[in-house]
Coordinates of C-alpha atoms in Angstrom, one line a residue:
Chain A
X40 CA 133.7 27.1 72.5
X41 CA 135.5 26.5 76.1
X42 CA 132.9 26.1 78.8
X43 CA 133.3 27.2 83.0
X44 CA 131.7 25.6 85.4
X45 CA 131.4 28.0 89.1
X46 CA 130.3 27.6 92.3
X47 CA 130.3 30.4 94.2
X48 CA 129.1 30.5 98.6
X49 CA 130.2 33.6 101.3
X50 CA 129.0 33.0 105.2
X51 CA 126.4 34.7 105.0
X52 CA 125.4 34.3 101.9
X53 CA 124.1 37.9 101.4
X54 CA 125.9 40.2 98.9
X55 CA 129.3 38.1 97.9
X56 CA 128.1 35.4 96.5
X57 CA 126.0 37.0 94.0
X58 CA 128.8 39.8 93.2
X59 CA 130.9 37.0 92.4
X60 CA 128.5 34.7 89.3
X61 CA 127.1 38.5 88.2
X62 CA 131.6 39.4 87.5
X63 CA 132.7 35.6 86.5
X64 CA 129.7 35.8 84.3
X65 CA 129.9 38.7 82.7
X66 CA 133.9 38.2 82.4
X67 CA 132.9 35.0 81.2
X68 CA 130.9 36.7 78.2
X69 CA 133.3 39.3 77.2
X70 CA 136.4 36.8 76.9
X71 CA 133.4 34.1 75.3
X72 CA 133.6 31.0 77.2
X73 CA 130.8 29.9 78.7
X74 CA 130.2 29.6 82.1
X75 CA 128.2 27.9 84.4
X76 CA 127.9 29.7 87.7
X77 CA 125.8 28.1 90.4
X78 CA 125.3 30.4 93.9
X79 CA 124.9 28.8 97.5
X80 CA 123.6 31.7 99.5
X81 CA 120.4 32.3 101.5
X82 CA 118.2 31.4 100.1
X83 CA 120.0 27.9 99.3
X84 CA 121.3 26.7 96.3
X85 CA 120.4 28.6 92.7
X86 CA 121.7 27.5 89.4
X87 CA 122.3 24.3 90.8
X88 CA 124.9 22.8 88.2
X89 CA 123.9 19.2 86.9
X90 CA 125.5 16.7 86.4
X91 CA 126.0 17.6 82.7
X92 CA 127.3 21.2 83.2
X93 CA 129.6 19.6 84.7
X94 CA 130.9 16.2 82.5
X95 CA 130.8 19.1 79.5
X96 CA 133.1 21.7 81.5
X97 CA 136.4 22.0 80.8
X98 CA 137.7 23.1 84.2
X99 CA 136.3 24.2 87.8
X100 CA 136.1 27.3 89.6
X101 CA 135.1 27.6 93.3
X102 CA 135.2 30.8 94.7
X103 CA 134.1 30.4 97.8
X104 CA 134.8 31.6 101.9
X105 CA 132.7 28.5 102.8
X106 CA 133.0 25.4 102.7
X107 CA 132.3 24.6 99.8
X108 CA 131.6 20.1 98.1
X109 CA 134.8 19.5 95.8
X110 CA 133.3 15.3 95.1
X111 CA 131.1 16.7 92.2
X112 CA 134.0 17.9 90.5
X113 CA 136.4 14.8 90.5
X114 CA 139.1 14.1 87.8
X115 CA 138.2 18.8 87.0
X116 CA 140.9 21.3 86.9
X117 CA 140.0 22.3 90.1
X118 CA 140.4 26.6 90.3
X119 CA 140.0 27.8 94.5
X120 CA 140.5 30.9 95.9
X121 CA 138.4 33.1 97.9
X122 CA 134.9 34.9 96.9
X123 CA 136.5 37.9 97.3
X124 CA 138.5 37.3 94.4
X125 CA 135.8 37.0 91.5
X126 CA 135.0 39.4 92.4
X127 CA 138.0 41.6 91.7
X128 CA 139.2 40.3 88.5
X129 CA 137.2 37.4 87.2
X130 CA 138.8 37.2 83.9
X131 CA 142.4 36.7 85.5
X132 CA 140.9 33.3 87.1
X133 CA 139.4 32.1 83.7
X134 CA 142.6 32.5 82.1
X135 CA 143.9 30.8 84.7
X136 CA 141.5 28.4 85.0
X137 CA 141.8 27.2 80.9
X138 CA 145.2 27.0 81.6
X139 CA 145.2 24.8 84.5
X140 CA 142.9 22.6 82.2
X141 CA 145.3 22.8 79.5
X142 CA 147.9 21.5 81.6
X143 CA 146.0 18.7 82.2
X144 CA 146.2 18.5 85.8
X145 CA 143.5 17.0 88.0
X146 CA 143.5 18.3 91.3
X147 CA 142.6 15.3 94.2
X148 CA 139.0 14.7 95.2
X149 CA 138.8 13.5 98.6
X150 CA 137.5 10.1 99.2
X151 CA 136.9 9.8 103.1
X152 CA 133.8 8.2 103.7
X153 CA 132.5 9.9 106.0
X154 CA 132.9 13.3 104.3
X155 CA 130.7 12.0 101.4
X156 CA 128.3 10.9 103.9
X157 CA 127.9 13.4 105.6
X158 CA 127.7 16.2 102.1
X159 CA 125.3 14.1 100.9
X160 CA 123.8 14.4 103.9
X161 CA 123.3 18.0 103.9
X162 CA 122.4 17.6 100.0
X163 CA 119.6 15.6 101.1
X164 CA 118.4 18.6 103.6
X165 CA 118.7 22.0 101.0
X166 CA 116.5 19.3 98.5
X167 CA 114.4 18.7 101.1
X168 CA 110.7 21.1 100.4
X169 CA 107.0 21.1 101.0
X170 CA 105.6 18.4 102.6
X171 CA 107.9 16.0 103.0
X172 CA 110.6 19.3 104.2
X173 CA 107.7 19.8 106.8
X174 CA 107.2 16.0 107.7
X175 CA 110.7 15.8 108.8
X176 CA 111.2 18.9 110.1
X177 CA 108.1 17.3 112.4
X178 CA 109.7 14.3 112.7
X179 CA 114.1 16.0 114.2
X180 CA 112.2 17.7 117.0
X181 CA 109.9 14.8 117.8
X182 CA 113.1 12.4 118.2
X183 CA 114.6 13.5 121.8
X184 CA 111.3 12.9 122.9
X185 CA 111.2 9.1 122.0
X186 CA 114.3 8.5 123.0
X187 CA 114.8 9.5 126.6
X188 CA 110.9 8.3 126.8
X189 CA 111.4 5.0 124.9
X190 CA 114.7 4.8 127.9
X191 CA 112.9 5.8 130.7
X192 CA 110.1 3.9 130.0
X193 CA 113.1 0.6 129.6
X194 CA 114.7 1.3 133.0
X195 CA 111.6 1.1 134.1
X196 CA 111.3 -2.5 133.5
X197 CA 114.7 -3.4 134.9
X198 CA 112.8 -3.8 138.0
X199 CA 110.7 -5.9 136.5
X200 CA 107.3 -5.8 134.1
X201 CA 105.4 -4.6 136.7
X202 CA 107.5 -3.1 138.6
X203 CA 105.4 0.6 137.4
X204 CA 102.1 -0.5 139.2
X205 CA 104.1 0.4 142.3
X206 CA 103.1 4.1 143.4
X207 CA 105.8 5.7 145.3
X208 CA 109.0 3.3 143.4
X209 CA 111.3 4.8 141.3
X210 CA 110.2 2.6 138.1
X211 CA 107.1 4.3 138.9
X212 CA 108.9 7.5 138.8
X213 CA 110.4 6.0 135.3
X214 CA 107.4 5.1 134.3
X215 CA 106.1 8.6 135.1
X216 CA 109.4 10.4 133.2
X217 CA 109.4 8.2 129.9
X218 CA 105.8 7.6 129.9
X219 CA 102.9 9.4 131.0
X220 CA 105.2 13.2 130.1
X221 CA 108.0 12.4 127.1
X222 CA 105.7 10.7 125.1
X223 CA 102.8 12.1 126.2
X224 CA 104.6 15.1 123.8
X225 CA 106.1 13.7 121.3
X226 CA 102.7 14.3 118.9
X227 CA 101.8 16.9 119.9
X228 CA 105.7 18.4 120.0
X229 CA 104.9 16.1 116.2
X230 CA 102.3 18.5 114.8
X231 CA 103.8 21.7 116.7
X232 CA 107.5 21.9 114.4
X233 CA 105.4 20.5 111.6
X234 CA 103.2 23.8 111.7
X235 CA 106.5 25.6 112.2
X236 CA 107.9 24.8 109.1
X237 CA 105.3 25.6 107.4
X238 CA 104.4 29.3 108.8
X239 CA 107.5 29.5 111.1
X240 CA 106.8 30.7 115.0
X241 CA 102.6 31.0 114.8
X242 CA 101.9 27.9 113.9
X243 CA 103.6 26.0 117.0
X244 CA 100.3 26.8 119.1
X245 CA 98.4 25.7 116.6
X246 CA 100.0 22.7 115.8
X247 CA 101.3 21.7 119.6
X248 CA 97.0 21.8 120.8
X249 CA 95.8 19.9 117.3
X250 CA 98.6 17.4 118.2
X251 CA 97.5 17.5 122.0
X252 CA 94.0 16.9 121.0
X253 CA 95.0 14.4 117.9
X254 CA 97.0 12.1 120.6
X255 CA 94.1 12.9 123.6
X256 CA 91.2 11.8 120.5
X257 CA 93.0 8.3 119.5
X258 CA 93.2 9.3 116.3
X259 CA 98.0 9.1 117.3
X260 CA 100.5 9.8 115.2
X261 CA 99.1 10.0 112.2
X262 CA 95.9 12.4 113.6
X263 CA 99.0 14.8 114.4
X264 CA 100.7 15.4 111.4
X265 CA 96.8 16.1 110.1
X266 CA 96.8 18.1 112.5
X267 CA 100.0 19.4 111.8
X268 CA 99.8 20.3 108.2
X269 CA 96.3 21.8 109.4
X270 CA 97.5 24.0 111.4
X271 CA 100.6 25.5 109.5
X272 CA 98.6 25.7 106.3
X273 CA 95.7 27.4 108.4
X274 CA 97.3 29.3 109.9
X275 CA 100.4 30.9 106.6
X276 CA 96.4 31.8 104.8
X277 CA 95.4 34.0 107.6
X278 CA 98.6 35.2 108.1
X279 CA 98.7 35.8 103.9
X280 CA 94.4 37.3 104.5
X281 CA 94.5 38.7 107.0
X282 CA 94.7 42.4 105.9
X283 CA 94.8 45.0 109.5
X284 CA 95.8 48.3 109.6
X285 CA 99.4 49.8 110.4
X286 CA 99.0 49.6 114.5
X287 CA 97.5 46.7 114.9
X288 CA 99.3 44.6 113.2
X289 CA 101.1 43.3 116.8
X290 CA 98.5 42.1 117.5
X291 CA 99.1 39.9 114.8
X292 CA 101.4 37.4 116.3
X293 CA 100.0 37.8 119.8
X294 CA 96.6 37.4 119.8
X295 CA 94.3 36.8 116.0
X296 CA 96.9 34.4 114.7
X297 CA 97.1 31.7 118.1
X298 CA 93.7 31.8 118.6
X299 CA 92.1 31.1 114.7
X300 CA 94.7 28.9 113.5
X301 CA 93.6 27.0 117.1
X302 CA 90.0 27.7 117.3
X303 CA 89.7 26.9 113.9
X304 CA 91.9 23.4 114.2
X305 CA 91.3 22.5 117.2
X306 CA 87.3 22.4 115.9
X307 CA 88.3 20.5 112.9
X308 CA 90.2 17.9 114.4
X309 CA 87.2 17.0 117.1
X310 CA 84.5 17.6 114.8
X311 CA 85.6 16.8 110.9
X312 CA 89.4 14.9 111.4
X313 CA 89.3 13.2 114.5
X314 CA 87.5 10.6 114.4
X315 CA 87.4 8.9 111.3
X316 CA 91.6 8.7 112.2
X317 CA 91.1 7.2 115.8
X318 CA 89.2 4.5 113.4
X319 CA 92.0 3.9 111.4
X320 CA 94.6 4.0 114.0
X321 CA 92.2 1.9 116.2
X322 CA 92.6 -0.4 112.7
X323 CA 95.9 -0.3 112.3
X324 CA 97.1 -1.0 116.4
X325 CA 94.7 -4.1 116.3
X326 CA 95.9 -5.2 113.2
X327 CA 99.8 -4.4 113.8
X328 CA 98.7 -6.2 117.9
X329 CA 97.3 -9.7 116.1
X330 CA 98.7 -10.3 113.4
X331 CA 99.4 -13.6 111.6
X332 CA 103.9 -14.8 111.5
X333 CA 102.9 -14.5 107.5
X334 CA 101.5 -10.8 108.2
X335 CA 104.1 -10.3 110.2
X336 CA 107.2 -10.8 108.0
X337 CA 105.3 -9.5 105.6
X338 CA 104.7 -5.9 107.0
X339 CA 108.7 -7.1 108.1
X340 CA 109.9 -7.6 104.4
X341 CA 108.2 -4.5 102.7
X342 CA 109.3 -1.7 105.4
X343 CA 113.4 -4.4 105.5
X344 CA 113.6 -3.4 101.9
X345 CA 112.2 0.5 102.8
X346 CA 114.8 1.0 105.3
X347 CA 118.3 0.3 102.1
X348 CA 116.1 1.7 99.1
X349 CA 117.2 5.0 99.6
X350 CA 119.2 5.2 102.6
X351 CA 118.4 7.8 104.7
X352 CA 115.5 9.2 101.4
X353 CA 113.1 9.8 101.7
X354 CA 111.0 6.3 101.1
X355 CA 114.0 5.0 103.6
X356 CA 112.2 8.1 106.2
X357 CA 108.4 7.3 104.9
X358 CA 109.6 3.2 106.9
X359 CA 111.3 5.1 109.5
X360 CA 108.4 7.6 110.8
X361 CA 106.0 5.4 110.7
X362 CA 108.0 3.2 112.8
X363 CA 108.1 5.7 115.2
X364 CA 105.5 6.6 115.2
X365 CA 104.0 3.1 116.4
X366 CA 106.1 3.3 120.2
X367 CA 103.6 5.6 121.3
X368 CA 101.0 3.0 120.5
X369 CA 103.5 0.7 122.5
X370 CA 103.8 -1.3 119.7
X371 CA 107.6 -1.7 118.7
X372 CA 107.9 -4.8 117.1
X373 CA 107.9 -2.5 113.3
X374 CA 111.1 0.0 115.5
X375 CA 113.2 -3.3 115.5
X376 CA 112.7 -3.8 112.1
X377 CA 113.6 -0.8 111.0
X378 CA 116.6 0.1 112.9
X379 CA 118.0 -4.0 112.3
X380 CA 116.9 -2.8 108.4
X381 CA 118.7 -0.3 108.8
X382 CA 122.3 -1.5 109.8
X383 CA 123.1 -4.4 107.6
X384 CA 123.2 -2.2 104.1
X385 CA 126.6 -0.5 105.3
X386 CA 127.8 -3.3 107.6
X387 CA 127.1 -6.3 104.3
X388 CA 128.8 -4.3 102.4
X389 CA 132.2 -4.0 105.0
X390 CA 131.6 -7.7 104.8
X391 CA 131.8 -7.5 101.5
X392 CA 134.7 -5.6 101.2
X393 CA 136.2 -8.1 102.9
X394 CA 135.2 -11.0 101.8
X395 CA 135.5 -11.0 97.9
X396 CA 138.4 -8.2 97.1
X397 CA 138.9 -8.2 94.2
X398 CA 135.1 -6.9 93.3
X399 CA 135.8 -3.5 94.4
X400 CA 138.1 -0.8 94.6
X401 CA 141.3 0.3 96.8
X402 CA 139.0 3.1 97.1
X403 CA 135.8 1.0 98.7
X404 CA 137.8 -1.6 100.3
X405 CA 139.1 1.5 102.8
X406 CA 136.0 3.2 103.3
X407 CA 134.8 -1.1 104.1
X408 CA 136.9 0.1 107.7
X409 CA 133.8 3.1 108.2
X410 CA 131.7 1.6 106.9
X411 CA 131.7 -1.3 110.3
X412 CA 130.6 2.0 112.6
X413 CA 128.3 3.5 110.5
X414 CA 126.2 0.1 110.6
X415 CA 126.1 -0.3 114.2
X416 CA 125.9 3.5 114.8
X417 CA 122.3 2.5 112.9
X418 CA 123.5 5.1 109.6
X419 CA 122.0 3.5 107.1
X420 CA 123.9 6.8 104.7
X421 CA 126.6 4.5 105.3
X422 CA 125.6 2.9 101.9
X423 CA 125.8 5.6 100.0
X424 CA 129.3 5.6 98.6
X425 CA 128.9 3.1 97.8
X426 CA 124.7 2.5 96.0
X427 CA 126.2 5.5 93.9
X428 CA 129.3 4.3 92.5
X429 CA 127.0 1.1 91.5
X430 CA 123.2 1.7 91.9
X431 CA 122.3 -1.5 89.5
X432 CA 123.6 -3.7 92.1
X433 CA 124.2 -2.5 95.0
X434 CA 120.5 -1.1 95.4
X435 CA 119.2 -4.6 94.8
X436 CA 121.3 -6.6 97.3
X437 CA 121.2 -4.5 100.3
X438 CA 117.2 -4.5 99.9
X439 CA 117.6 -8.0 99.3
X440 CA 119.6 -8.1 103.1
X441 CA 117.3 -5.5 104.3
X442 CA 114.4 -7.1 104.1
X443 CA 115.1 -10.2 105.2
X444 CA 116.6 -9.0 108.0
X445 CA 113.4 -6.9 109.1
X446 CA 111.9 -10.6 108.5
X447 CA 113.7 -12.2 111.0
X448 CA 112.5 -9.5 113.4
X449 CA 109.3 -9.5 112.7
X450 CA 109.1 -13.2 113.2
X451 CA 111.3 -14.3 116.1
X452 CA 108.8 -11.0 117.2
X453 CA 112.0 -8.8 118.1
X454 CA 110.6 -5.3 119.9
X455 CA 112.5 -1.8 119.6
X456 CA 112.1 1.1 122.7
X457 CA 114.0 3.4 121.6
X458 CA 114.4 4.6 117.6
X459 CA 117.6 4.7 117.4
X460 CA 121.3 4.1 118.0
X461 CA 122.3 0.6 116.8
X462 CA 124.2 -1.4 119.0
X463 CA 124.9 1.5 121.7
X464 CA 121.3 1.0 123.0
X465 CA 120.6 -2.9 123.3
X466 CA 122.5 -3.6 126.1
X467 CA 120.7 -1.6 128.3
X468 CA 117.7 -3.5 130.1
X469 CA 115.1 -4.5 127.9
X470 CA 115.3 -1.8 125.6
X471 CA 115.1 -4.6 123.4
X472 CA 113.4 -7.9 123.9
X473 CA 114.8 -11.4 122.6
X474 CA 118.2 -9.8 122.3
X475 CA 120.0 -13.2 121.2
X476 CA 116.6 -13.8 118.1
X477 CA 117.8 -9.3 117.4
X478 CA 121.1 -10.0 116.8
X479 CA 120.7 -13.4 114.8
X480 CA 118.5 -11.1 112.3
X481 CA 121.2 -8.8 112.1
X482 CA 123.8 -11.5 111.0
X483 CA 121.5 -12.8 108.6
X484 CA 120.9 -9.8 107.1
X485 CA 124.4 -9.1 107.1
X486 CA 126.2 -12.1 105.2
X487 CA 122.7 -12.9 102.8
X488 CA 123.9 -8.6 101.5
X489 CA 127.6 -9.4 101.0
X490 CA 127.0 -13.1 99.5
X491 CA 124.0 -10.9 97.1
X492 CA 127.6 -8.7 96.5
X493 CA 128.7 -11.1 95.4
X494 CA 126.7 -13.1 93.7
X495 CA 125.6 -9.5 91.8
X496 CA 129.3 -7.4 91.2
X497 CA 131.8 -8.5 88.4
X498 CA 135.1 -9.3 88.8
X499 CA 137.0 -6.2 88.5
X500 CA 140.6 -6.8 86.1
X501 CA 144.0 -7.2 87.2
Chain B
X289 CA 108.8 42.6 95.9
X290 CA 110.1 45.8 95.1
X291 CA 112.7 47.9 95.6
X292 CA 111.6 50.4 97.6
X293 CA 110.6 48.1 100.0
X294 CA 113.8 47.8 101.3
X295 CA 114.5 52.2 100.4
X296 CA 113.3 55.1 101.3
X297 CA 115.3 58.2 100.8
X298 CA 115.5 58.7 104.8
X299 CA 117.3 56.3 104.2
X300 CA 120.5 57.8 101.6
X301 CA 122.6 59.7 103.2
X302 CA 125.1 61.1 99.9
X303 CA 127.1 62.3 103.0
X304 CA 129.2 60.5 105.4
X305 CA 131.3 62.4 107.5
X306 CA 133.2 59.2 109.2
X307 CA 136.1 59.0 108.0
X308 CA 137.3 54.7 109.0
X309 CA 136.2 51.8 108.9
X310 CA 134.6 51.4 112.0
X311 CA 133.1 55.0 112.3
X312 CA 131.4 54.8 108.9
X313 CA 129.7 51.2 110.0
X314 CA 128.4 53.0 112.7
X315 CA 127.3 55.5 111.1
X316 CA 125.5 53.7 109.3
X317 CA 124.0 51.5 111.6
X318 CA 122.8 55.0 113.5
X319 CA 120.7 54.9 110.0
X320 CA 119.0 52.0 111.0
X321 CA 118.1 52.9 114.1
X322 CA 116.7 56.3 113.2
X323 CA 114.4 54.7 111.3
X324 CA 113.7 51.9 113.6
X325 CA 114.7 49.2 111.2
X326 CA 116.3 47.0 114.6
X327 CA 116.0 47.5 117.7
X328 CA 119.5 46.8 119.4
X329 CA 121.7 49.0 117.8
X330 CA 125.0 47.6 120.0
X331 CA 124.3 43.9 118.9
X332 CA 124.4 44.6 115.1
X333 CA 127.2 46.5 115.4
X334 CA 128.9 43.4 117.4
X335 CA 127.0 40.8 114.6
X336 CA 129.0 43.8 111.9
X337 CA 132.2 43.8 112.9
X338 CA 131.8 40.1 113.7
X339 CA 130.9 40.0 109.3
X340 CA 133.8 42.2 108.4
X341 CA 136.6 40.3 111.0
X342 CA 135.7 36.7 108.5
X343 CA 136.8 38.7 105.5
X344 CA 135.7 42.4 104.1
X345 CA 133.2 43.4 103.0
X346 CA 134.9 46.1 100.5
X347 CA 134.8 44.9 97.5
X348 CA 136.7 46.8 96.2
X349 CA 135.6 49.3 92.9
X350 CA 135.5 51.5 95.5
X351 CA 132.1 49.6 96.6
X352 CA 132.0 48.0 100.5
X353 CA 128.5 46.1 101.8
X354 CA 128.6 46.1 105.2
X355 CA 125.5 43.6 106.9
X356 CA 124.3 41.6 109.5
X357 CA 121.6 39.2 109.9
X358 CA 120.5 39.4 113.3
X359 CA 117.3 38.6 115.5
X360 CA 117.6 42.6 116.0
X361 CA 116.2 43.3 112.7
X362 CA 112.4 44.3 112.4
X363 CA 112.3 43.9 109.0
X364 CA 114.8 43.2 105.3
X365 CA 116.1 46.9 104.9
X366 CA 118.9 48.8 103.4
X367 CA 120.8 51.9 103.8
X368 CA 123.5 53.8 101.3
X369 CA 125.8 56.0 101.4
X370 CA 128.0 57.5 100.4
X371 CA 131.4 59.2 101.4
X372 CA 133.2 62.1 98.9
X373 CA 137.1 61.4 99.6
X374 CA 136.8 57.8 99.8
X375 CA 137.3 56.0 103.1
X376 CA 140.0 53.2 103.9
X377 CA 137.8 50.2 104.6
X378 CA 140.7 47.6 104.5
X379 CA 139.9 46.8 101.0
X380 CA 140.7 43.7 99.1
X381 CA 141.8 46.0 95.7
X382 CA 143.1 48.6 98.4
X383 CA 141.4 51.1 97.0
X384 CA 139.2 53.7 99.3
X385 CA 135.6 52.9 99.2
X386 CA 133.1 55.2 98.4
X387 CA 129.5 53.9 97.7
X388 CA 128.5 52.2 101.0
X389 CA 125.9 49.2 101.9
X390 CA 124.1 48.5 104.6
X391 CA 122.5 45.4 104.4
X392 CA 120.5 43.9 107.3
X393 CA 118.1 41.2 107.6
X394 CA 116.5 39.4 110.2
X395 CA 117.6 35.6 111.0
X396 CA 114.3 34.4 109.1
X397 CA 114.2 35.9 105.6
X398 CA 112.1 35.3 102.4
X399 CA 113.4 34.0 99.8
X400 CA 111.7 37.0 98.1
X401 CA 113.6 39.5 100.1
X402 CA 117.3 38.0 99.6
X403 CA 116.9 37.1 96.2
X404 CA 116.3 41.4 95.9
X405 CA 119.6 41.6 98.2
X406 CA 120.8 39.7 95.4
X407 CA 120.1 41.0 93.0
X408 CA 121.4 44.7 93.8
X409 CA 124.3 42.7 94.7
X410 CA 125.0 41.9 91.1
X411 CA 124.1 45.4 90.5
X412 CA 127.7 46.6 91.6
X413 CA 129.4 44.4 89.7
X414 CA 128.5 46.6 86.8
X415 CA 130.5 49.7 86.0
X416 CA 127.5 51.6 84.6
X417 CA 125.8 51.3 87.4
X418 CA 128.6 52.8 90.3
X419 CA 129.1 55.6 88.6
X420 CA 125.2 56.5 88.5
X421 CA 125.3 56.6 92.5
X422 CA 129.4 58.0 92.6
X423 CA 127.4 60.9 90.0
X424 CA 123.7 61.2 91.3
X425 CA 123.0 64.7 93.0
X426 CA 120.6 64.0 96.1
X427 CA 118.2 60.9 97.4
X428 CA 115.9 61.1 95.2
X429 CA 118.0 60.4 92.5
X430 CA 119.5 57.8 94.1
X431 CA 116.5 56.5 94.9
X432 CA 115.2 56.2 91.0
X433 CA 119.2 54.4 90.6
X434 CA 117.8 51.5 92.5
X435 CA 114.0 51.6 91.2
X436 CA 116.2 50.7 87.5
X437 CA 118.2 47.3 88.5

């Protein structure tokens, strides 16, 4: 029995996607063709095609009015049509697909590195679920505040390291913008948008209030994360539990939810959760500040390896979130280690494609050029296409390089006040301390990554 | 989640008066407005026309499913209308449309609502389902066809 896999998608993702899917499935039944249809609609991806499905398929049908990535169908015959064509005449499409497959044609698959990276990123975004998704929503809303705050503070140091203490000066103003405003909002925004991700709009108020409390009682970003989740789930629970008569329902979002949820979250934060988290946070801060060289190197190694392990996935984001959170506590070492370690995987791979051409395919050598740029921009995901092609060799290599970079950065005592930006933030005065050593750490990791690849990757034939 | 949470007899119009595409969209949106499903009629009309501009929602087989996702929509709903004469809706198969489903959902919608709409859409492919809608005598009969999806 022939097998066809298909993807259907339309701009709104409410109706056509599913009609096309039904139509293809029905036609498949009639024609005795095994049919699996992935729908990319407003509910997200359903009935997702597995690698196994695609491998077994004789041909691929894409019926979509939106951009559907074709990368995963490399080597298969693809029929690409508007979604309406599948609704109207699915049988003709199936015939067309089977005939095409018969004739042995393959469709060209785009091997552009940028599109692969952005596809991968959006795929990951779709896959994010549960607590991780909520945390990432919070972090992504928080980042602009960290950038604005970190760079303003760094600028104030242009006038001298203590210049901001003179009231009325520009340095003091910059400090006021960055330190006492932007950074003060960091934790409330983080908490507010974690709660927003869980409970929609009603979550924002209790989340931000909880985050503000976490900040003011010294529970820091850890407290903020807890406050955000508490606020989100409590609001959600209240929304489901409280049943009001129809004519009073308008009071729910405006009066009852924000007040009750904020009250519960606030009291929990102050009496129950705040104090122990404050203790943990203080312990963490004093450990990080008074760390011995050996411990610093160890932390750098671990953070560095985490950054490279899944290149932008949950482990990477855990290390990243930890470091960004610490910026609010004026601890800048881990941020430096994490950014450097996130830059070396694409850089090391790019270097390796230049130095050791006989170990990479022609496509990979081409992809090496944009990888340089992704590396210096701190887009760790630039390493994904290489890692996807040969994970067992590439991932350990880039982890080794990143771990070394992270460790060196911590050993040299480099601090970084900006949460992102790659080399482009480095020229801003005082954003990074020990710039020379920082560059050294990044270069060392890049070279180690390339050498590791030289050792573990076998020579290719031809 | 049941069908009758989206649609009820007030949202069904057995004999649409319009004779062209734009007026049928407006006529259907008017039904939504009368039932206080939407807060801003003009906005919804604009969104619906924008969607049509991207590609007709006249999917052929005599069915059209204009749809709108907007903040001007209070809750997910479906309005059903039928035209005895048929309306030239610029459908894919260039034939007139007889069955109209206007689907409105708020920007932020629950998956369960969307899944039910997806199920409704899937049913439209089936000849039996369409025929029973075409032959339904009154609103009540339409409801019972829809409730059995």
